[in-house]
Amino acid sequence: MNKIYDLIIIGAGPAGLAAGLYAGRYQLDTLIIEKAQDGGQISLTSEIENYPGQIIDVKESGNDLIARMRKQSDGFGAKHINDDINSLKLEGDIKVLSSSYGNEYRAKTVIIASGAHFRPIGCKNEDKFRGMGISFCATCDANFFRNLQVFVVGGGDSAVEEAIYLTKFAKKVTIIHRRDELRANKTVQEKAFKNDKIDFIWDSVVDEVNGSDVLNSITIKNVKTGELTKYDADPKDGMMGLFGFIGMQPNTEFLKDSGIEFENGYIKAGESTHTNIPGVFAAGDVRTKLLRQVITAASDGAVAAHEAEKYIASLS
Ligand code: NAP
């Protein structure tokens, strides 16, 4: 393929689709390449209620929101295809992207918006109860666990901070940690230890989760003794929550030989979204950033498209 796009966007989550929308409005000839289903992590969320401007009453799912974002970016002319980019030559004025299906794409600029995924908890039946009691985002889902018992897995800053946040909703929050000492910073630890609604299960991991339609029991394994303990939801509640915060994994495997710089596994890029390679930008969860949410991903997409437009103008 000899066509040279102004911009290729890798990933059709909130960052990629917002970039597509803005690039379309800048009249850049834009191609969005998505490997799988549009939406990334948000497509796993059954109800989104923290994106400004939504009509909350209709209980919009992540997929519904993404479908509207897609329609909007299509409407401004961004083209969209499914393909799996597995190699990138990013130096020089024309960037060349190759796919595992043998296709080649060329562009003056590239926005990488390939997202990240939460490290799975790693217990039996986990996939069955994702979105049905198991969550990886307290900001998104805490409200669904009002007055229910909630378990949190992990001992780092995310696990302990999110556990504290969850106490505003849940009747009780139990942190399950694989060691007998938290990794989280001391200030956060102190807050958690002082919080009456939080208790701890040490030296333990989640072995199995069960339920009918929704999660209503979890089995925890003591890693020192091997002892298994089953916790059932209060019959009056009918369900319980389980949040996993054992680290994130950015989707950067395909970039390993691209020359892009990383920091802790994420693409090193600040609020300007510039990477170390001119004409290549990183937007959304895949880049180093403070808060990974739909709203911040969409914001990055707008910034990255703006910066791509400026870069292209500087070439002429
Ligand atoms: P993290 O610091 O890597 O902590 C992950 C936690 O999960 C650790 O306690 C770890 O246990 C546990 N873990 C890892 N794999 C596990 C497994 N397979 N089974 C059970 N437990 C497992 O991740 P994070 O808390 O998401 O934080 C990521 C980074 O963001 C950190 O640098 C953190 O400081 C930063 N952060 C900062 C803030 C803030 O400053 N406000 C907030 C959130 C995050 P071990 O301790 O035994 O290894």
mmCIF file of C-alpha atoms and ligand atoms in Angstrom:
data_model
loop_
_atom_site.group_PDB
_atom_site.id
_atom_site.type_symbol
_atom_site.label_atom_id
_atom_site.label_comp_id
_atom_site.label_asym_id
_atom_site.label_seq_id
_atom_site.Cartn_x
_atom_site.Cartn_y
_atom_site.Cartn_z
ATOM 1 C CA MET A 1 0.000 0.000 0.000
ATOM 2 C CA ASN A 2 1.573 3.310 -1.075
ATOM 3 C CA LYS A 3 -0.984 5.646 0.438
ATOM 4 C CA ILE A 4 0.470 7.956 3.068
ATOM 5 C CA TYR A 5 -1.995 8.995 5.779
ATOM 6 C CA ASP A 6 -1.523 12.179 7.747
ATOM 7 C CA LEU A 7 -2.152 10.219 10.935
ATOM 8 C CA ILE A 8 -2.501 6.611 12.029
ATOM 9 C CA ILE A 9 -4.003 5.956 15.456
ATOM 10 C CA ILE A 10 -3.355 2.566 17.047
ATOM 11 C CA GLY A 11 -6.247 1.597 19.312
ATOM 12 C CA ALA A 12 -9.953 2.479 19.303
ATOM 13 C CA GLY A 13 -10.571 3.046 22.985
ATOM 14 C CA PRO A 14 -11.591 6.449 24.373
ATOM 15 C CA ALA A 15 -8.120 7.919 23.671
ATOM 16 C CA GLY A 16 -7.951 6.652 20.079
ATOM 17 C CA LEU A 17 -11.538 7.610 19.215
ATOM 18 C CA ALA A 18 -11.180 11.079 20.744
ATOM 19 C CA ALA A 19 -7.971 11.506 18.725
ATOM 20 C CA GLY A 20 -9.893 10.383 15.625
ATOM 21 C CA LEU A 21 -12.629 12.907 16.295
ATOM 22 C CA TYR A 22 -10.190 15.796 16.752
ATOM 23 C CA ALA A 23 -8.002 14.726 13.813
ATOM 24 C CA GLY A 24 -11.113 14.564 11.616
ATOM 25 C CA ARG A 25 -12.033 18.084 12.636
ATOM 26 C CA TYR A 26 -8.468 19.192 11.791
ATOM 27 C CA GLN A 27 -9.133 17.587 8.372
ATOM 28 C CA LEU A 28 -6.212 15.197 8.754
ATOM 29 C CA ASP A 29 -6.446 12.090 6.576
ATOM 30 C CA THR A 30 -6.731 9.657 9.489
ATOM 31 C CA LEU A 31 -6.801 5.879 9.895
ATOM 32 C CA ILE A 32 -7.673 4.197 13.210
ATOM 33 C CA ILE A 33 -6.387 0.628 13.522
ATOM 34 C CA GLU A 34 -7.959 -1.554 16.227
ATOM 35 C CA LYS A 35 -6.758 -5.076 16.940
ATOM 36 C CA ALA A 36 -9.917 -6.435 18.542
ATOM 37 C CA GLN A 37 -13.127 -4.915 19.843
ATOM 38 C CA ASP A 38 -13.416 -1.115 20.113
ATOM 39 C CA GLY A 39 -13.277 0.251 23.630
ATOM 40 C CA GLY A 40 -10.474 -1.682 25.330
ATOM 41 C CA GLN A 41 -10.984 -1.902 29.102
ATOM 42 C CA ILE A 42 -14.148 0.186 29.021
ATOM 43 C CA SER A 43 -15.886 -2.490 26.973
ATOM 44 C CA LEU A 44 -15.679 -4.703 30.115
ATOM 45 C CA THR A 45 -17.640 -2.220 32.212
ATOM 46 C CA SER A 46 -21.332 -2.929 32.485
ATOM 47 C CA GLU A 47 -22.334 0.564 33.533
ATOM 48 C CA ILE A 48 -20.495 3.861 33.069
ATOM 49 C CA GLU A 49 -21.657 6.795 35.138
ATOM 50 C CA ASN A 50 -18.602 9.017 35.557
ATOM 51 C CA TYR A 51 -18.168 10.411 32.061
ATOM 52 C CA PRO A 52 -19.441 14.005 32.005
ATOM 53 C CA GLY A 53 -22.554 14.675 29.983
ATOM 54 C CA GLN A 54 -23.966 11.163 30.048
ATOM 55 C CA ILE A 55 -27.627 10.667 30.770
ATOM 56 C CA ILE A 56 -27.196 8.505 33.867
ATOM 57 C CA ASP A 57 -30.796 7.234 34.008
ATOM 58 C CA VAL A 58 -30.379 5.024 30.917
ATOM 59 C CA LYS A 59 -27.605 3.024 32.636
ATOM 60 C CA GLU A 60 -25.255 3.201 29.675
ATOM 61 C CA SER A 61 -22.706 0.382 29.302
ATOM 62 C CA GLY A 62 -19.076 0.879 28.292
ATOM 63 C CA ASN A 63 -19.915 -0.511 24.860
ATOM 64 C CA ASP A 64 -22.805 1.955 24.426
ATOM 65 C CA LEU A 65 -20.543 4.889 25.224
ATOM 66 C CA ILE A 66 -17.854 3.615 22.871
ATOM 67 C CA ALA A 67 -20.395 3.111 20.072
ATOM 68 C CA ARG A 68 -21.362 6.791 20.370
ATOM 69 C CA MET A 69 -17.688 7.839 20.383
ATOM 70 C CA ARG A 70 -17.085 5.699 17.290
ATOM 71 C CA LYS A 71 -20.050 7.235 15.474
ATOM 72 C CA GLN A 72 -18.745 10.688 16.261
ATOM 73 C CA SER A 73 -15.206 9.978 14.995
ATOM 74 C CA ASP A 74 -16.616 8.267 11.862
ATOM 75 C CA GLY A 75 -18.780 11.344 11.334
ATOM 76 C CA PHE A 76 -15.716 13.565 11.089
ATOM 77 C CA GLY A 77 -14.107 11.295 8.516
ATOM 78 C CA ALA A 78 -11.626 9.134 10.476
ATOM 79 C CA LYS A 79 -11.402 5.756 8.718
ATOM 80 C CA HIS A 80 -11.409 2.666 10.896
ATOM 81 C CA ILE A 81 -10.135 -0.879 10.268
ATOM 82 C CA ASN A 82 -9.316 -4.011 12.270
ATOM 83 C CA ASP A 83 -5.732 -5.209 12.042
ATOM 84 C CA ASP A 84 -2.947 -6.295 14.372
ATOM 85 C CA ILE A 85 0.117 -4.036 14.150
ATOM 86 C CA ASN A 86 3.190 -5.984 15.196
ATOM 87 C CA SER A 87 6.126 -3.968 13.891
ATOM 88 C CA LEU A 88 6.786 -0.247 13.519
ATOM 89 C CA LYS A 89 9.507 1.790 11.786
ATOM 90 C CA LEU A 90 9.065 5.189 13.351
ATOM 91 C CA GLU A 91 12.247 7.128 12.566
ATOM 92 C CA GLY A 92 12.101 9.618 9.671
ATOM 93 C CA ASP A 93 9.269 11.603 8.112
ATOM 94 C CA ILE A 94 7.215 8.603 6.977
ATOM 95 C CA LYS A 95 6.322 6.037 9.631
ATOM 96 C CA VAL A 96 5.771 2.453 8.409
ATOM 97 C CA LEU A 97 3.524 0.071 10.350
ATOM 98 C CA SER A 98 3.302 -3.641 9.533
ATOM 99 C CA SER A 99 0.674 -6.098 10.675
ATOM 100 C CA SER A 100 0.653 -9.791 11.503
ATOM 101 C CA TYR A 101 -1.681 -10.248 8.489
ATOM 102 C CA GLY A 102 1.040 -8.969 6.144
ATOM 103 C CA ASN A 103 -0.412 -5.480 5.601
ATOM 104 C CA GLU A 104 1.676 -2.305 5.603
ATOM 105 C CA TYR A 105 0.482 1.205 6.472
ATOM 106 C CA ARG A 106 2.296 4.554 6.120
ATOM 107 C CA ALA A 107 1.715 7.877 7.817
ATOM 108 C CA LYS A 108 3.356 11.175 8.675
ATOM 109 C CA THR A 109 2.372 10.840 12.333
ATOM 110 C CA VAL A 110 1.320 8.064 14.705
ATOM 111 C CA ILE A 111 -0.691 8.186 17.924
ATOM 112 C CA ILE A 112 -0.305 5.106 20.098
ATOM 113 C CA ALA A 113 -3.473 4.602 22.133
ATOM 114 C CA SER A 114 -3.227 0.867 22.768
ATOM 115 C CA GLY A 115 -4.281 1.066 26.432
ATOM 116 C CA ALA A 116 -3.468 -1.185 29.353
ATOM 117 C CA HIS A 117 -5.076 -4.055 31.146
ATOM 118 C CA PHE A 118 -5.329 -4.849 34.830
ATOM 119 C CA ARG A 119 -3.316 -7.829 35.934
ATOM 120 C CA PRO A 120 -5.885 -10.559 36.538
ATOM 121 C CA ILE A 121 -6.383 -11.850 40.093
ATOM 122 C CA GLY A 122 -5.490 -15.326 38.895
ATOM 123 C CA CYS A 123 -8.176 -17.331 40.729
ATOM 124 C CA LYS A 124 -10.479 -20.073 39.439
ATOM 125 C CA ASN A 125 -13.687 -18.825 37.692
ATOM 126 C CA GLU A 126 -12.356 -15.248 37.466
ATOM 127 C CA ASP A 127 -13.488 -14.701 33.865
ATOM 128 C CA LYS A 128 -17.032 -15.865 34.666
ATOM 129 C CA PHE A 129 -17.558 -13.154 37.308
ATOM 130 C CA ARG A 130 -15.813 -10.192 35.677
ATOM 131 C CA GLY A 131 -18.384 -7.396 35.668
ATOM 132 C CA MET A 132 -20.674 -9.627 37.806
ATOM 133 C CA GLY A 133 -19.006 -8.926 41.157
ATOM 134 C CA ILE A 134 -15.346 -8.767 40.134
ATOM 135 C CA SER A 135 -14.053 -5.326 39.213
ATOM 136 C CA PHE A 136 -10.710 -3.631 38.612
ATOM 137 C CA CYS A 137 -11.904 -0.049 38.978
ATOM 138 C CA ALA A 138 -13.307 1.351 42.233
ATOM 139 C CA THR A 139 -13.955 4.786 40.716
ATOM 140 C CA CYS A 140 -16.112 3.155 38.041
ATOM 141 C CA ASP A 141 -17.912 0.493 40.062
ATOM 142 C CA ALA A 142 -17.942 1.336 43.804
ATOM 143 C CA ASN A 143 -21.476 2.630 43.597
ATOM 144 C CA PHE A 144 -22.766 -0.829 42.620
ATOM 145 C CA PHE A 145 -21.544 -2.227 45.954
ATOM 146 C CA ARG A 146 -23.410 0.082 48.322
ATOM 147 C CA ASN A 147 -23.911 -1.651 51.681
ATOM 148 C CA LEU A 148 -22.380 -4.908 50.452
ATOM 149 C CA GLN A 149 -19.289 -6.715 51.650
ATOM 150 C CA VAL A 150 -16.277 -6.076 49.435
ATOM 151 C CA PHE A 151 -12.869 -7.776 49.217
ATOM 152 C CA VAL A 152 -9.803 -6.051 47.768
ATOM 153 C CA VAL A 153 -6.748 -7.995 46.548
ATOM 154 C CA GLY A 154 -3.284 -6.398 46.754
ATOM 155 C CA GLY A 155 -1.075 -4.528 49.188
ATOM 156 C CA GLY A 156 0.243 -1.608 47.113
ATOM 157 C CA ASP A 157 -0.855 2.036 46.982
ATOM 158 C CA SER A 158 -3.695 1.282 44.578
ATOM 159 C CA ALA A 159 -5.168 -1.524 46.672
ATOM 160 C CA VAL A 160 -5.032 0.373 49.957
ATOM 161 C CA GLU A 161 -6.167 3.750 48.561
ATOM 162 C CA GLU A 162 -9.027 2.129 46.668
ATOM 163 C CA ALA A 163 -9.998 0.104 49.745
ATOM 164 C CA ILE A 164 -10.293 3.363 51.708
ATOM 165 C CA TYR A 165 -12.397 4.858 48.901
ATOM 166 C CA LEU A 166 -14.634 1.772 48.840
ATOM 167 C CA THR A 167 -15.473 2.195 52.546
ATOM 168 C CA LYS A 168 -17.670 5.152 51.509
ATOM 169 C CA PHE A 169 -19.928 2.669 49.729
ATOM 170 C CA ALA A 170 -19.456 -0.837 51.094
ATOM 171 C CA LYS A 171 -20.561 -2.022 54.535
ATOM 172 C CA LYS A 172 -17.172 -3.689 55.082
ATOM 173 C CA VAL A 173 -13.922 -3.885 53.096
ATOM 174 C CA THR A 174 -11.441 -6.738 53.568
ATOM 175 C CA ILE A 175 -7.958 -6.436 52.098
ATOM 176 C CA ILE A 176 -6.409 -9.748 51.075
ATOM 177 C CA HIS A 177 -2.636 -9.540 50.771
ATOM 178 C CA ARG A 178 -0.154 -12.270 49.896
ATOM 179 C CA ARG A 179 2.347 -11.157 52.559
ATOM 180 C CA ASP A 180 2.007 -9.969 56.187
ATOM 181 C CA GLU A 181 3.163 -6.429 55.416
ATOM 182 C CA LEU A 182 1.731 -3.860 53.010
ATOM 183 C CA ARG A 183 3.741 -2.355 50.160
ATOM 184 C CA ALA A 184 1.664 0.880 50.204
ATOM 185 C CA ASN A 185 3.203 4.090 51.573
ATOM 186 C CA LYS A 186 3.065 4.529 55.357
ATOM 187 C CA THR A 187 0.604 7.429 55.367
ATOM 188 C CA VAL A 188 -1.958 5.449 53.424
ATOM 189 C CA GLN A 189 -1.302 2.382 55.569
ATOM 190 C CA GLU A 190 -2.004 4.374 58.746
ATOM 191 C CA LYS A 191 -5.287 5.646 57.334
ATOM 192 C CA ALA A 192 -6.324 2.102 56.451
ATOM 193 C CA PHE A 193 -5.352 0.680 59.858
ATOM 194 C CA LYS A 194 -7.410 3.406 61.576
ATOM 195 C CA ASN A 195 -10.464 2.818 59.396
ATOM 196 C CA ASP A 196 -13.074 0.749 61.308
ATOM 197 C CA LYS A 197 -14.600 -0.543 58.101
ATOM 198 C CA ILE A 198 -11.353 -2.130 56.864
ATOM 199 C CA ASP A 199 -9.929 -5.443 57.992
ATOM 200 C CA PHE A 200 -7.126 -7.607 56.626
ATOM 201 C CA ILE A 201 -6.475 -11.191 55.665
ATOM 202 C CA TRP A 202 -2.686 -11.664 55.580
ATOM 203 C CA ASP A 203 -0.464 -14.162 53.763
ATOM 204 C CA SER A 204 -3.340 -15.088 51.491
ATOM 205 C CA VAL A 205 -4.526 -15.148 47.896
ATOM 206 C CA VAL A 206 -7.908 -15.742 46.292
ATOM 207 C CA ASP A 207 -8.142 -19.357 45.206
ATOM 208 C CA GLU A 208 -11.650 -19.529 43.729
ATOM 209 C CA VAL A 209 -14.804 -17.462 43.241
ATOM 210 C CA ASN A 210 -18.337 -18.765 42.856
ATOM 211 C CA GLY A 211 -21.969 -17.734 42.541
ATOM 212 C CA SER A 212 -25.030 -18.258 40.392
ATOM 213 C CA ASP A 213 -25.302 -15.196 38.140
ATOM 214 C CA VAL A 214 -23.399 -12.862 40.446
ATOM 215 C CA LEU A 215 -20.481 -13.376 42.784
ATOM 216 C CA ASN A 216 -21.584 -14.686 46.174
ATOM 217 C CA SER A 217 -18.677 -16.662 47.562
ATOM 218 C CA ILE A 218 -14.907 -16.515 47.551
ATOM 219 C CA THR A 219 -12.386 -19.058 48.758
ATOM 220 C CA ILE A 220 -9.123 -17.736 50.141
ATOM 221 C CA LYS A 221 -5.906 -19.723 50.483
ATOM 222 C CA ASN A 222 -3.301 -19.084 53.158
ATOM 223 C CA VAL A 223 -0.006 -19.257 51.249
ATOM 224 C CA LYS A 224 1.938 -20.364 54.344
ATOM 225 C CA THR A 225 -0.336 -23.160 55.588
ATOM 226 C CA GLY A 226 -2.279 -23.998 52.409
ATOM 227 C CA GLU A 227 -5.520 -23.719 54.433
ATOM 228 C CA LEU A 228 -8.633 -22.830 52.385
ATOM 229 C CA THR A 229 -11.372 -20.620 53.892
ATOM 230 C CA LYS A 230 -14.690 -19.935 52.154
ATOM 231 C CA TYR A 231 -16.521 -16.624 52.647
ATOM 232 C CA ASP A 232 -20.188 -16.486 51.614
ATOM 233 C CA ALA A 233 -22.207 -13.346 50.946
ATOM 234 C CA ASP A 234 -24.767 -12.449 53.570
ATOM 235 C CA PRO A 235 -27.988 -14.123 52.263
ATOM 236 C CA LYS A 236 -29.785 -10.755 52.687
ATOM 237 C CA ASP A 237 -27.273 -9.176 50.245
ATOM 238 C CA GLY A 238 -27.169 -12.015 47.741
ATOM 239 C CA MET A 239 -23.819 -10.842 46.391
ATOM 240 C CA MET A 240 -20.394 -9.500 47.309
ATOM 241 C CA GLY A 241 -17.657 -7.554 45.524
ATOM 242 C CA LEU A 242 -14.061 -8.457 44.706
ATOM 243 C CA PHE A 243 -11.665 -5.785 43.449
ATOM 244 C CA GLY A 244 -8.254 -6.658 42.021
ATOM 245 C CA PHE A 245 -5.399 -4.143 42.379
ATOM 246 C CA ILE A 246 -2.268 -6.159 41.830
ATOM 247 C CA GLY A 247 -0.707 -3.908 39.215
ATOM 248 C CA MET A 248 -1.427 -2.897 35.628
ATOM 249 C CA GLN A 249 0.080 -4.100 32.398
ATOM 250 C CA PRO A 250 0.305 -1.600 29.541
ATOM 251 C CA ASN A 251 -0.312 -2.995 26.041
ATOM 252 C CA THR A 252 3.161 -2.298 24.669
ATOM 253 C CA GLU A 253 4.439 -5.721 23.660
ATOM 254 C CA PHE A 254 4.173 -4.842 19.930
ATOM 255 C CA LEU A 255 6.399 -1.755 20.484
ATOM 256 C CA LYS A 256 9.422 -3.576 21.846
ATOM 257 C CA ASP A 257 11.677 -2.987 18.797
ATOM 258 C CA SER A 258 10.205 0.407 17.845
ATOM 259 C CA GLY A 259 12.771 2.660 19.551
ATOM 260 C CA ILE A 260 10.124 4.148 21.858
ATOM 261 C CA GLU A 261 11.259 4.872 25.426
ATOM 262 C CA PHE A 262 9.385 3.391 28.374
ATOM 263 C CA GLU A 263 9.160 4.117 32.082
ATOM 264 C CA ASN A 264 7.961 1.297 34.364
ATOM 265 C CA GLY A 265 6.594 -0.410 31.254
ATOM 266 C CA TYR A 266 4.521 2.600 30.125
ATOM 267 C CA ILE A 267 5.401 4.810 27.135
ATOM 268 C CA LYS A 268 7.325 7.760 28.517
ATOM 269 C CA ALA A 269 5.221 10.792 27.564
ATOM 270 C CA GLY A 270 3.967 13.776 29.542
ATOM 271 C CA GLU A 271 0.795 15.856 29.204
ATOM 272 C CA SER A 272 1.911 16.962 25.703
ATOM 273 C CA THR A 273 1.709 13.252 24.681
ATOM 274 C CA HIS A 274 5.067 13.565 22.843
ATOM 275 C CA THR A 275 7.206 10.416 22.905
ATOM 276 C CA ASN A 276 10.972 10.453 22.370
ATOM 277 C CA ILE A 277 10.376 10.034 18.582
ATOM 278 C CA PRO A 278 9.297 13.124 16.590
ATOM 279 C CA GLY A 279 5.828 12.691 15.081
ATOM 280 C CA VAL A 280 4.910 9.842 17.452
ATOM 281 C CA PHE A 281 2.507 10.508 20.330
ATOM 282 C CA ALA A 282 1.098 8.382 23.159
ATOM 283 C CA ALA A 283 -2.418 8.886 24.502
ATOM 284 C CA GLY A 284 -4.434 7.293 27.299
ATOM 285 C CA ASP A 285 -3.574 4.449 29.660
ATOM 286 C CA VAL A 286 -0.506 3.343 27.692
ATOM 287 C CA ARG A 287 1.486 6.421 28.701
ATOM 288 C CA THR A 288 2.975 7.482 32.034
ATOM 289 C CA LYS A 289 0.194 9.393 33.794
ATOM 290 C CA LEU A 290 -1.472 10.123 37.103
ATOM 291 C CA LEU A 291 -5.078 9.046 36.609
ATOM 292 C CA ARG A 292 -6.219 6.369 34.178
ATOM 293 C CA GLN A 293 -9.874 7.077 33.426
ATOM 294 C CA VAL A 294 -12.078 7.465 30.318
ATOM 295 C CA ILE A 295 -12.106 11.225 30.763
ATOM 296 C CA THR A 296 -8.300 11.515 30.954
ATOM 297 C CA ALA A 297 -7.870 9.143 27.999
ATOM 298 C CA ALA A 298 -10.266 11.229 25.889
ATOM 299 C CA SER A 299 -8.399 14.367 26.932
ATOM 300 C CA ASP A 300 -5.100 12.819 25.825
ATOM 301 C CA GLY A 301 -6.628 11.914 22.467
ATOM 302 C CA ALA A 302 -7.570 15.543 21.842
ATOM 303 C CA VAL A 303 -4.106 16.769 22.860
ATOM 304 C CA ALA A 304 -2.316 14.150 20.746
ATOM 305 C CA ALA A 305 -4.350 15.013 17.616
ATOM 306 C CA HIS A 306 -3.620 18.688 18.188
ATOM 307 C CA GLU A 307 0.103 17.962 18.507
ATOM 308 C CA ALA A 308 0.047 15.731 15.398
ATOM 309 C CA GLU A 309 -1.587 18.524 13.411
ATOM 310 C CA LYS A 310 1.080 20.985 14.595
ATOM 311 C CA TYR A 311 3.855 18.530 13.718
ATOM 312 C CA ILE A 312 2.492 17.988 10.190
ATOM 313 C CA ALA A 313 2.239 21.755 9.661
ATOM 314 C CA SER A 314 5.903 22.065 10.714
ATOM 315 C CA LEU A 315 6.941 19.573 7.996
ATOM 316 C CA SER A 316 5.716 21.755 5.124
HETATM 317 P P1 NAP B 1 2.137 -2.231 42.942
HETATM 318 O O1 NAP B 1 2.760 -1.156 43.756
HETATM 319 O O2 NAP B 1 2.971 -2.975 41.962
HETATM 320 O O3 NAP B 1 1.499 -3.240 43.994
HETATM 321 C C1 NAP B 1 0.948 -4.423 43.570
HETATM 322 C C2 NAP B 1 0.496 -5.199 44.800
HETATM 323 O O4 NAP B 1 -0.116 -6.395 44.343
HETATM 324 C C3 NAP B 1 1.664 -5.599 45.733
HETATM 325 O O5 NAP B 1 1.263 -5.491 47.061
HETATM 326 C C4 NAP B 1 1.911 -7.046 45.339
HETATM 327 O O6 NAP B 1 2.330 -7.845 46.408
HETATM 328 C C5 NAP B 1 0.547 -7.508 44.922
HETATM 329 N N1 NAP B 1 0.613 -8.539 43.898
HETATM 330 C C6 NAP B 1 1.294 -8.524 42.740
HETATM 331 N N2 NAP B 1 1.090 -9.636 42.044
HETATM 332 C C7 NAP B 1 0.252 -10.392 42.803
HETATM 333 C C8 NAP B 1 -0.355 -11.653 42.624
HETATM 334 N N3 NAP B 1 -0.130 -12.389 41.526
HETATM 335 N N4 NAP B 1 -1.184 -12.122 43.587
HETATM 336 C C9 NAP B 1 -1.432 -11.377 44.703
HETATM 337 N N5 NAP B 1 -0.893 -10.170 44.921
HETATM 338 C C10 NAP B 1 -0.062 -9.689 43.987
HETATM 339 O O7 NAP B 1 0.887 -1.735 42.077
HETATM 340 P P2 NAP B 1 -0.106 -0.511 42.357
HETATM 341 O O8 NAP B 1 -0.555 -0.499 43.756
HETATM 342 O O9 NAP B 1 -1.115 -0.600 41.251
HETATM 343 O O10 NAP B 1 0.801 0.773 42.105
HETATM 344 C C11 NAP B 1 1.516 0.931 40.867
HETATM 345 C C12 NAP B 1 2.396 2.170 40.967
HETATM 346 O O11 NAP B 1 1.571 3.317 41.039
HETATM 347 C C13 NAP B 1 3.253 2.163 42.226
HETATM 348 O O12 NAP B 1 4.473 2.768 41.939
HETATM 349 C C14 NAP B 1 2.484 3.008 43.196
HETATM 350 O O13 NAP B 1 3.296 3.635 44.187
HETATM 351 C C15 NAP B 1 1.862 4.021 42.243
HETATM 352 N N6 NAP B 1 0.630 4.544 42.809
HETATM 353 C C16 NAP B 1 0.718 5.711 43.471
HETATM 354 C C17 NAP B 1 -0.403 6.257 44.029
HETATM 355 C C18 NAP B 1 -0.268 7.559 44.766
HETATM 356 O O14 NAP B 1 0.841 8.036 44.864
HETATM 357 N N7 NAP B 1 -1.344 8.119 45.266
HETATM 358 C C19 NAP B 1 -1.634 5.609 43.932
HETATM 359 C C20 NAP B 1 -1.692 4.407 43.266
HETATM 360 C C21 NAP B 1 -0.540 3.873 42.711
HETATM 361 P P3 NAP B 1 3.807 -7.690 47.057
HETATM 362 O O15 NAP B 1 3.761 -6.453 47.865
HETATM 363 O O16 NAP B 1 3.945 -8.947 47.834
HETATM 364 O O17 NAP B 1 4.746 -7.623 45.870
#
